[in-house]
XYZ file of C-alpha atoms in Angstrom:
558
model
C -0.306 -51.897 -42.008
C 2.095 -54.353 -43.847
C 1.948 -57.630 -42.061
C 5.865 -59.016 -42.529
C 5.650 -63.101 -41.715
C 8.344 -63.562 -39.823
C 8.481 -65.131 -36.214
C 10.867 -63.622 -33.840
C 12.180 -66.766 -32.339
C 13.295 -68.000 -35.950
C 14.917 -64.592 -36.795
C 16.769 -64.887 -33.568
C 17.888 -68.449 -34.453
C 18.775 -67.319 -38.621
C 20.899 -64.652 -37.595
C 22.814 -66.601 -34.636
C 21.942 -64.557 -31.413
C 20.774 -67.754 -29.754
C 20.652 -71.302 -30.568
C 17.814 -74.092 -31.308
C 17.625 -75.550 -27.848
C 17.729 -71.579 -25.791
C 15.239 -70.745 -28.076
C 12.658 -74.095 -26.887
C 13.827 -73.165 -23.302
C 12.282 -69.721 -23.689
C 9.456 -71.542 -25.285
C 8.998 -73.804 -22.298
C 9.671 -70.577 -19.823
C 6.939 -68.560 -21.766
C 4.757 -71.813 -21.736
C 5.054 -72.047 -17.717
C 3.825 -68.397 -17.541
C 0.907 -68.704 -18.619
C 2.200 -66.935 -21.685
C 2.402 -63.837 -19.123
C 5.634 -62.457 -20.961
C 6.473 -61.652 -24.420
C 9.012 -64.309 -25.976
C 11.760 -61.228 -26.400
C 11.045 -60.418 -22.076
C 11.681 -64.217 -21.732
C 14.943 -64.710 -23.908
C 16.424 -61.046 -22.041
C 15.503 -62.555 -18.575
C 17.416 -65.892 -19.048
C 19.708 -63.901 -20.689
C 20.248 -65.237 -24.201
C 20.003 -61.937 -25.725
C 20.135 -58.097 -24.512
C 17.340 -55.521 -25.568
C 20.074 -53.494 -27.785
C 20.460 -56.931 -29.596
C 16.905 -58.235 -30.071
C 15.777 -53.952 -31.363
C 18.769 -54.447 -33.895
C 17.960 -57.720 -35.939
C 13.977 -56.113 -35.244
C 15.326 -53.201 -37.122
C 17.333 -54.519 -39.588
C 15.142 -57.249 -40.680
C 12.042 -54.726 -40.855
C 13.317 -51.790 -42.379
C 12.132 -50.129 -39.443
C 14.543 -47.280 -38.419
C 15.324 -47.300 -34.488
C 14.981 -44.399 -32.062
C 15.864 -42.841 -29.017
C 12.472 -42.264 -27.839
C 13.696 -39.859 -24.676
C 16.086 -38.055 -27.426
C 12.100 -37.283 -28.710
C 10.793 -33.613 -27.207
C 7.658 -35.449 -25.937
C 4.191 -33.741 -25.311
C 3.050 -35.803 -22.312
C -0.224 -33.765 -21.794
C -1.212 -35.147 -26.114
C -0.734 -38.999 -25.052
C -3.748 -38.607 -23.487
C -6.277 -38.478 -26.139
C -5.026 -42.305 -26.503
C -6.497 -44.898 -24.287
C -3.842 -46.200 -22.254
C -4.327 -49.729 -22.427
C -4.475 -49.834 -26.472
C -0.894 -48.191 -26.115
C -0.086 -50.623 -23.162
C -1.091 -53.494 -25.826
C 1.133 -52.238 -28.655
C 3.581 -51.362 -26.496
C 3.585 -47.957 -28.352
C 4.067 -44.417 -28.163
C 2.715 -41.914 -30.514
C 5.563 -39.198 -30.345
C 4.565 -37.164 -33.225
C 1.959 -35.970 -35.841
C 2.124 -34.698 -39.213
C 0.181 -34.173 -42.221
C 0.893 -37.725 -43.276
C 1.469 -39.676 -40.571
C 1.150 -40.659 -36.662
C 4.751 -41.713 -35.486
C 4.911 -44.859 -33.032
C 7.367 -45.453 -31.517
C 7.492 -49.478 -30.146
C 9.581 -52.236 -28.227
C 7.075 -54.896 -30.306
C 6.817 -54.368 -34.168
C 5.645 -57.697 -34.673
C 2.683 -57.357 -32.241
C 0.518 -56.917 -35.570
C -2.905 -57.142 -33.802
C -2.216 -54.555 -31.546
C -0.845 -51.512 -33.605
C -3.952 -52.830 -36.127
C -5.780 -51.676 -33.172
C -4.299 -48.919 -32.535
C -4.032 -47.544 -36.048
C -7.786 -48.455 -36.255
C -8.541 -46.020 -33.278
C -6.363 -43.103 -34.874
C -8.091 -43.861 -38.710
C -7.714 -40.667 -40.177
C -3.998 -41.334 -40.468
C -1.000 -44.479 -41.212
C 1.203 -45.302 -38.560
C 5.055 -44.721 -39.145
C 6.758 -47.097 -36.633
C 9.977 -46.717 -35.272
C 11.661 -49.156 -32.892
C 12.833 -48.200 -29.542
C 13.778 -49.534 -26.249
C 11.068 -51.277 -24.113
C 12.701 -50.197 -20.946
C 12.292 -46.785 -22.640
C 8.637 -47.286 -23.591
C 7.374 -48.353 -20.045
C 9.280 -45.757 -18.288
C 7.119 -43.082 -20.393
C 4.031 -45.696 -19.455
C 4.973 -45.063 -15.954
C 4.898 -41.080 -16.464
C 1.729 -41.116 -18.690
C 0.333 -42.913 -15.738
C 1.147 -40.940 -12.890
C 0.231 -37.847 -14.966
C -3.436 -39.146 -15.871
C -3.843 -40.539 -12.615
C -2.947 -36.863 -11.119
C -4.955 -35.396 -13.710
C -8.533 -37.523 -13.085
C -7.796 -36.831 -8.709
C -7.876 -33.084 -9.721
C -10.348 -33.173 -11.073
C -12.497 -34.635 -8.140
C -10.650 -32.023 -6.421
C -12.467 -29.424 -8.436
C -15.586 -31.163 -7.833
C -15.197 -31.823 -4.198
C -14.548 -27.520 -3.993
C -17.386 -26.798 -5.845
C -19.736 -28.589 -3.810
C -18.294 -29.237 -0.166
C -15.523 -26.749 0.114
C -12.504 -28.634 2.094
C -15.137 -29.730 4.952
C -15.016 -33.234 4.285
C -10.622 -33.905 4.168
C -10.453 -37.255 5.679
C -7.992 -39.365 4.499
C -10.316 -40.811 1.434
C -10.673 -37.007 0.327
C -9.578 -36.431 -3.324
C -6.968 -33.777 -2.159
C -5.533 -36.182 0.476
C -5.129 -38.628 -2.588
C -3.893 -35.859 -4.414
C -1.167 -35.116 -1.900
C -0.330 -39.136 -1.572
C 0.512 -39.180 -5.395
C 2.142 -36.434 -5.695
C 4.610 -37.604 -2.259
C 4.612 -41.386 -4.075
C 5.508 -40.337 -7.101
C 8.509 -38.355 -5.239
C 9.827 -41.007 -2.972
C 9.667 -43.459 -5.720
C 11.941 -40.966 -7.733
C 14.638 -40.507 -4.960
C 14.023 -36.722 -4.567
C 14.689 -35.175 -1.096
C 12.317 -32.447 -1.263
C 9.137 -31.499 -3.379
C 8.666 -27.595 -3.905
C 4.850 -26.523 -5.084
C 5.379 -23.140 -5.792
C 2.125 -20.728 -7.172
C 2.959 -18.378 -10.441
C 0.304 -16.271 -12.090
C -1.894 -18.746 -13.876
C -1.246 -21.743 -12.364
C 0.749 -24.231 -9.380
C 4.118 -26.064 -10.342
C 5.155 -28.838 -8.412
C 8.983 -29.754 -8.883
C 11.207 -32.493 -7.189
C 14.892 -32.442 -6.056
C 16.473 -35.321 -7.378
C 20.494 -35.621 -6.338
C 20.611 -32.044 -5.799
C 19.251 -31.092 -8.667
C 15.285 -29.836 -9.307
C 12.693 -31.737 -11.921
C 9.044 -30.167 -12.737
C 6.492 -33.183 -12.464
C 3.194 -31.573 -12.528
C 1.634 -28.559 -13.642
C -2.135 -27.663 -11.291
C -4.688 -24.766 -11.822
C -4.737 -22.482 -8.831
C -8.018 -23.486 -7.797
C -6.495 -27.206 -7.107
C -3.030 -24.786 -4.897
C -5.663 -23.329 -3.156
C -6.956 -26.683 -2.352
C -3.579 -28.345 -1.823
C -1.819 -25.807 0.092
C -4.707 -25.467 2.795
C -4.261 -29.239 3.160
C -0.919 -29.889 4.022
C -0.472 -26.895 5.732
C -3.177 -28.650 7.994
C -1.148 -31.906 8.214
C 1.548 -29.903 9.071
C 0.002 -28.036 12.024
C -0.176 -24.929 10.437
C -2.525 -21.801 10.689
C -4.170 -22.059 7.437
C -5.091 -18.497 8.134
C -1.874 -17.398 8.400
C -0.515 -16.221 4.843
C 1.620 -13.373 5.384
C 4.638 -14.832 7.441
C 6.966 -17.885 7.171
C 5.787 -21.033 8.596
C 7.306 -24.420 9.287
C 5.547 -27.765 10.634
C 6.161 -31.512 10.327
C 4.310 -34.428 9.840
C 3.978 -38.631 8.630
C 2.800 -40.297 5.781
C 3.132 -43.766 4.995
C 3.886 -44.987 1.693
C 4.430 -48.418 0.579
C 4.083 -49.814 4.534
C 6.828 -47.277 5.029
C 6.463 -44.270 7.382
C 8.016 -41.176 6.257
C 8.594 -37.888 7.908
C 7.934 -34.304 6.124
C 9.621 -31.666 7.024
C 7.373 -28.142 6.120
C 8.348 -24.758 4.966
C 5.915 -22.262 3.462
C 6.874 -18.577 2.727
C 4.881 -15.844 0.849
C 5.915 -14.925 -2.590
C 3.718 -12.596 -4.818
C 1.102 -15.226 -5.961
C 0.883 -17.212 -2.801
C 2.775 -19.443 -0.579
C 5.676 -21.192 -1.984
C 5.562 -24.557 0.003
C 8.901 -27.297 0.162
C 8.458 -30.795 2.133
C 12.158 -32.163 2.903
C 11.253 -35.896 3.039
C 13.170 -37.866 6.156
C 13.024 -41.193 5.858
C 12.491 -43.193 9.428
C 14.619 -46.206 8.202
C 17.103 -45.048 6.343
C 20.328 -46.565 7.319
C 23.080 -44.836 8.721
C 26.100 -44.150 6.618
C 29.456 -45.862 7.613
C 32.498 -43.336 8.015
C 33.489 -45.658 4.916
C 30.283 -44.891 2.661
C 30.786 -41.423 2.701
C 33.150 -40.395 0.023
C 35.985 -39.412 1.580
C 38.943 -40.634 0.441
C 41.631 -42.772 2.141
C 43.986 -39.908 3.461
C 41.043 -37.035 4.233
C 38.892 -40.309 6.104
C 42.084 -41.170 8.202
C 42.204 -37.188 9.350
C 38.535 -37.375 10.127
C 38.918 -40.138 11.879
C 41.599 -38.773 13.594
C 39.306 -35.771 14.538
C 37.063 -37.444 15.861
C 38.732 -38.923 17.908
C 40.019 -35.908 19.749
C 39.275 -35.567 23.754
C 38.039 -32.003 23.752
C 38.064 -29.162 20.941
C 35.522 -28.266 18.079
C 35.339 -30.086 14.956
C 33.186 -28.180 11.888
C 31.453 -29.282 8.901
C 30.371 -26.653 6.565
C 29.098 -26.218 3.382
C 25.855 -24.823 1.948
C 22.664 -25.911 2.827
C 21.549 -29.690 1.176
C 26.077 -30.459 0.995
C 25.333 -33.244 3.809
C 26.833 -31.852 6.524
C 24.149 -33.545 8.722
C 24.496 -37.026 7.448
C 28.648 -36.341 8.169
C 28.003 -35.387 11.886
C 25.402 -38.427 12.076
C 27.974 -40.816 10.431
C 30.640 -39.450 13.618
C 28.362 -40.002 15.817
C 27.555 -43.295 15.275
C 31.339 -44.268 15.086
C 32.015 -42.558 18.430
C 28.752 -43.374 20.286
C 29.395 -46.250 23.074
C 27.923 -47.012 26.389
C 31.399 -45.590 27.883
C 30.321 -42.191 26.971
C 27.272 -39.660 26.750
C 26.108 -37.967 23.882
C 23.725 -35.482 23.847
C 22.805 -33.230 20.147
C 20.655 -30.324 19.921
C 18.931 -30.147 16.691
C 16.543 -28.048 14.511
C 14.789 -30.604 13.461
C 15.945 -34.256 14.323
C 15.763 -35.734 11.247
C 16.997 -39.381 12.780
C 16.726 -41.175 15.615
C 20.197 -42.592 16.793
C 20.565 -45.215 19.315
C 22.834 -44.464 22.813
C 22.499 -40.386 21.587
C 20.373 -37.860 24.271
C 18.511 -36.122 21.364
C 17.048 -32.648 21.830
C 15.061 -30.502 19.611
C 15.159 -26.731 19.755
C 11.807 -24.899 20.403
C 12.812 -21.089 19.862
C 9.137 -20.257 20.607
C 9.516 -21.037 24.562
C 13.103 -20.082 24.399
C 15.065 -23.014 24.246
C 17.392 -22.257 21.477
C 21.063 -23.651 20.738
C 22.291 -21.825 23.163
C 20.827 -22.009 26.052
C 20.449 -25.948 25.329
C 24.247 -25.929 25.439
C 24.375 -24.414 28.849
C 22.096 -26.960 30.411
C 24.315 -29.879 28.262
C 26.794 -28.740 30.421
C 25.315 -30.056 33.506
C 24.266 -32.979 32.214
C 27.652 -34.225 32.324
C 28.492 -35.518 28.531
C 31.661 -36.210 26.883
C 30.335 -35.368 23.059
C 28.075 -32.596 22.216
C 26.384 -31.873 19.040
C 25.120 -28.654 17.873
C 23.191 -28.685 14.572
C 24.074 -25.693 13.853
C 25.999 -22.118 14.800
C 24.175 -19.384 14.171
C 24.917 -16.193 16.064
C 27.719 -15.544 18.275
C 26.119 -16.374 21.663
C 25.703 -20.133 20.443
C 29.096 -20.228 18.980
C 30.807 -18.786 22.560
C 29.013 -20.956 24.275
C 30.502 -24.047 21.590
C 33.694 -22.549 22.546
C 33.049 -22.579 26.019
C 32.180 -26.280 26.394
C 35.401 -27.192 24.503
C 37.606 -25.398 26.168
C 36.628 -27.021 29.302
C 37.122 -30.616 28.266
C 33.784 -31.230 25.946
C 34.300 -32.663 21.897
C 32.130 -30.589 20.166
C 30.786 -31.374 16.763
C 28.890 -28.557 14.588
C 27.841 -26.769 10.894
C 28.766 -23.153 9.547
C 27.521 -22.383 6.512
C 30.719 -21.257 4.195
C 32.231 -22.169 0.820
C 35.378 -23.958 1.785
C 37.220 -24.430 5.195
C 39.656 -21.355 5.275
C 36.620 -19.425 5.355
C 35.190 -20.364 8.394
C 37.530 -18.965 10.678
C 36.948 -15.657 9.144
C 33.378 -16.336 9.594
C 33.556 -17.206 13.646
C 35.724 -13.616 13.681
C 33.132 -11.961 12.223
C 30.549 -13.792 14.783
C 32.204 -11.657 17.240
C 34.723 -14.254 18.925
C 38.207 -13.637 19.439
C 41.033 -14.985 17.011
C 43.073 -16.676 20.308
C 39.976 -18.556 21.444
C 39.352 -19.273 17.629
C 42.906 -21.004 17.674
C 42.745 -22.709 21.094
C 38.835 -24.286 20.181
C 39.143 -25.539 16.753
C 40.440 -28.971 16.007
C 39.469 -29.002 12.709
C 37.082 -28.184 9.640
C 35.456 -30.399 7.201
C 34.243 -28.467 3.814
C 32.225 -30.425 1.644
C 29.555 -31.109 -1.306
C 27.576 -33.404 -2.613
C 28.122 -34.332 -6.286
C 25.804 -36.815 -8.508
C 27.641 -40.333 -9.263
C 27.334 -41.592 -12.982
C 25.184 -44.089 -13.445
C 26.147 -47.509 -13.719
C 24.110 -48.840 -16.086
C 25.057 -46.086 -19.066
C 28.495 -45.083 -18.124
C 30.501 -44.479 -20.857
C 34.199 -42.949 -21.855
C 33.839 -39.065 -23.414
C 36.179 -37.196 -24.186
C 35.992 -33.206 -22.584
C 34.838 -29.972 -24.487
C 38.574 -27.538 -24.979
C 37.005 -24.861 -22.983
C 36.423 -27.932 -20.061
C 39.850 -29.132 -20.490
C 41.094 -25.979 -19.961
C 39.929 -25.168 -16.991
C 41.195 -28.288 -15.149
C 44.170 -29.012 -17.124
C 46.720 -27.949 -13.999
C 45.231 -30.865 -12.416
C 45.201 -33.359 -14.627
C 47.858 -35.784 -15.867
C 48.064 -35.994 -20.095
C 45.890 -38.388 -21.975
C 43.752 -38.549 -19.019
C 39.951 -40.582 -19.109
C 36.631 -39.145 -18.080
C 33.641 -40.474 -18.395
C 29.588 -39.396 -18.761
C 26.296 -41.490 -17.792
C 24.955 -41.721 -21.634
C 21.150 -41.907 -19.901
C 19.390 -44.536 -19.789
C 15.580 -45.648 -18.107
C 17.255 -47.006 -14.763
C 18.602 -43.431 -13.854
C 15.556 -41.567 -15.734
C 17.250 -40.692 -18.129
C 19.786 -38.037 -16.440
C 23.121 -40.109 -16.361
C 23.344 -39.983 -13.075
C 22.040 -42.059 -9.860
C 22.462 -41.163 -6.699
C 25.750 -38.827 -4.864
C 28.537 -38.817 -3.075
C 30.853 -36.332 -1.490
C 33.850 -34.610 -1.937
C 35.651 -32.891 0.620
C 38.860 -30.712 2.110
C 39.935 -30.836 6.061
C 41.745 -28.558 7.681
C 43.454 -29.843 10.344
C 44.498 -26.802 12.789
C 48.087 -27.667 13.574
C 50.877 -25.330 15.164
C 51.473 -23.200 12.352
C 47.797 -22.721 11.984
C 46.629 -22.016 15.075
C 49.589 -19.166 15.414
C 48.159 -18.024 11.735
C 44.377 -17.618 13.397
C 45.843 -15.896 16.576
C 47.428 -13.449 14.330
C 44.499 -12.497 12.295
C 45.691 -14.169 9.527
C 43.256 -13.722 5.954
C 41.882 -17.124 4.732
C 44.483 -16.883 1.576
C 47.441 -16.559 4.284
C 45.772 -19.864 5.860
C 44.818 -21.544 2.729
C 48.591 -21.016 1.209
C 49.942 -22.640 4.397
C 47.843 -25.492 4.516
C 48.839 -26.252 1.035
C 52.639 -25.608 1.448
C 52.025 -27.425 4.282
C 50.841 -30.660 2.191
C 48.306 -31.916 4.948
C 45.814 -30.223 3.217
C 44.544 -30.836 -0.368
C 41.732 -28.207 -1.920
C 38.403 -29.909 -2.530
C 38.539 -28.886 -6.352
C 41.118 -32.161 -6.497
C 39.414 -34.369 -4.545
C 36.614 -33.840 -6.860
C 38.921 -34.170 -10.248
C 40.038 -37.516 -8.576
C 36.944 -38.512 -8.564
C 35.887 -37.860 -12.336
C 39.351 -39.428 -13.025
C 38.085 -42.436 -11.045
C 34.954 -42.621 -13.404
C 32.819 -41.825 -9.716
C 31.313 -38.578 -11.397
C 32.061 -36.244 -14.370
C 34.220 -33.100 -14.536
C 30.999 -30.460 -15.561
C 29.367 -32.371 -11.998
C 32.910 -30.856 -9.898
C 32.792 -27.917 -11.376
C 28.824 -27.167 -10.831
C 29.564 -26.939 -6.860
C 32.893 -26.236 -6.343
C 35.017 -22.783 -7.364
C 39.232 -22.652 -7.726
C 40.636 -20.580 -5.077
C 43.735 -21.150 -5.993
């Protein structure tokens, strides 16, 4: 390796990113570490220079041609013939392998000593070094050491089988580690739900992140065999029991923080396909405010809310966060002048000055008949988590027609629908129009990212598409990727929405057996009611999420 003598600090100084005296501050700052951080992690922290600068002048000055090192297709299972801390050292990722070379990528081309070492352990072959981001470079450190970390706890898994079977599975069993990394490794990703699902040859384990799923790991079936038994058992389960559909719950604690799993396993042709919704005990309620609706579809909510009797629906398909909508109502109605009581399959929260009841179908007590005995109990807000067949839906009905607010889901695409839907339940189109006060349809869309948000311009095909909705020369923006949202462009959701607010000439529409266009054209002559398609194109407009995002969960009807 060609040893260039050149200090970074005076490079910094000779091309005029900082001055004299920031440079001897960073000095001083380093100096006060304990010479814990590298000079360029100093001069970013106090800000005299940004990573993008400090690679740049690295580049230029070296000859050494930058990279986008997640732009790299990247082997992760080949990194570890490397010792980790020799890459840790160099800061350094070996991306590729040739005939003539080993590429590196690093954040530190000047760390001499440490590629030396490094090249010294690879021998047979020069390094070619590119320069790439360090927040790039220890986000793959993170991966490489989740994955090796995975990869050692299987294998005590393997031994632990081979000599003890799953007798000994106390907490400091390899599997119950095995299970903790895989749930850490989740939570500290933001996913919702982790899906290990068994193929022919071997176990994948994938993550929803923001709606959208992620492989992480990749197991032998002897270590599904292994797992599944295990948190079937945490889950109450009949490990036994492979042939039918089985859902449990239990608590782990990661990080001093208790969550709650929420268990489904169903058979599939290799095995049991298992997914753990994670519920998080602390997570703070969302504000009417926080949850993406804008200003003139949050002051109907509000305004439905807010009703004294009637029912008030939130559907959308399953993971859309009709849940956290209800939950957010809730809290904004909930005093100690009246009683709430929910029914719920599971409760995934606990809410303060709420009666809370979870349904138990195998004594009985479904949504139903809970309603019946809510009726008793004297409340003035009743929540049903969901309606599912037409005896818990009449008896919805039931309660609102004699003086109850009733808030519920319904799984359909878009509000018009679900008055079709309750017809098709079996109850009649007058009650239909007397019940409903109004129906919330909604999704949940990813948000760009923050940190790499950037103006793009749309594809012709994409243009076309939404061009009826759009005013000329209109922006969008794209999340560019970056290490802080892992590299997708996006970080974390919000919703959009359409309400249907059953007024006169609605509810005479539902009596007559209107179809759902009939209703849908109405609402929109109507203008009180504004399709969810433009609430989402707002949004892109707004630079909140990007056009391809919209149209992933939401279809034109017009």
């Amino acid at each position: 390796m060609i040893r260039q003598k050149i200090r970074l600090g005076d490079l910094l100084v000779y091309e005029g990113l900082v001055t004299e005296e920031q440079l001897q501050n960073a000095l001083a700052v380093q100096k006060a570490s304990g010479f814990s951080k590298k000079l360029g992690e100093v001069l970013i922290d106090e800000g005299y220079v940004t990573g993008k600068e400090l690679l740049k002048i690295l580049s230029k000055q070296l000859g050494i041609e930058f990279i986008d090192i997640y732009g790299v297709k990247m082997d992760f299972g080949s990194l570890s013939k490397y010792p980790l801390k020799l890459l840790n050292d160099a800061s350094a990722i070996p991306f590729k392998e040739d005939d003539e070379y080993v590429y590196v990528a690093t954040s530190d081309p000047l760390n001499y000593d440490a590629l030396e070492a490094l090249e010294n352990y690879i021998a047979i072959k020069p390094l070619k070094l590119y320069i790439a981001l360090d927040g790039d470079i220890k986000q793959i450190f993170k991966r490489v050491e989740v994955i090796q970390k995975t990869k050692l706890i299987a294998e005590e898994v393997k031994r632990e089988l081979k000599t003890e079977g799953l007798k000994k599975e106390g907490k400091e069993s390899a599997v119950m580690r095995l299970i903790q990394t895989i749930v850490e490794d989740a939570i500290n990703r933001r996913a919702s739900d982790i899906h290990i699902e068994p193929d022919e040859n071997e176990m994948i384990v994938r993550i929803r992140v923001d709606g959208v799923l992620h492989e992480i790991f990749v197991f032998g079936l002897d270590i599904y065999i292994a797992l599944s038994s295990r948190i079937k058992l945490l889950g109450g389960l009949d490990i036994s029991e492979k042939r039918v559909p089985q859902d449990g719950r239990f608590s782990v604690k990661v990080k001093g923080r208790v969550y709650d799993f929420r268990l489904s396993t169903t058979p599939t042709l290799f095995g049991e396909s298992i997914v753990m919704r994670i519920l998080d005990r602390e997570k703070v309620l969302l504000r009417l405010e926080e949850l993406g609706f804008e200003n003139k579809n949050l002051e109907k909510f509000n305004h439905l809310i807010h009703a004294p009797y009637g029912i008030v629906l939130v559907t959308g398909p399953t993971g859309s966060g009709k849940t956290t909508t209800l939950y957010a109502a809730l809290n904004e109605i909930k005093s100690i002048d009246n009683k709430v009581m929910t029914i719920e399959d599971p409760i995934e929260y606990r809410l303060p000055l709420v009666q809370q009841v979870q349904v138990n179908e195998k004594i009985g007590f479904n949504f139903a008949t809970a309603l019946k005995s809510f009726l008793r109990q004297d409340p003035d807000v009743i929540l049903v988590g969901e309606i599912r067949d037409h005896e818990t839906l009449n008896a919805a009905t039931q309660a609102s027609l004699t003086g109850h607010l009733v808030f519920s889901t319904l799984h359909t695409n878009d509000a018009p629908s679900a008055i079709g839907r309750m017809v098709q339940m079996g109850l009649e189109a007058y009650l239909i129009a007397d019940a409903i006060v109004g129906i919330v349809a909604q999704r949940l869309v990813r948000t760009i990212c923050p940190n790499c948000k950037a103006e793009a311009k749309l594809p012709r095909a994409l243009h076309a598409r939404i061009k009826k909705y759009v005013p000329e020369k209109a922006k969008f923006y794209i999340g560019r990727g970056c290490p802080k949202c892992d590299f997708t462009g996006y970080s974390g959701r919000t919703m959009i929405s359409e309400i249907l607010v059953i007024n006169e000439l609605i509810s005479k529409l539902i009596a007559d057996n209107a179809t759902k266009f009939d209703i849908y054209r109405a609402a929109v002559e109507s203008n009180d009611f504004q399709p969810m398609i433009i609430d989402g194109i707002n949004k892109a407009l707004n630079g909140v999420t990007t056009v391809e995002e919209v149209l992933r969960v939401v279809k034109d009807i017009s």
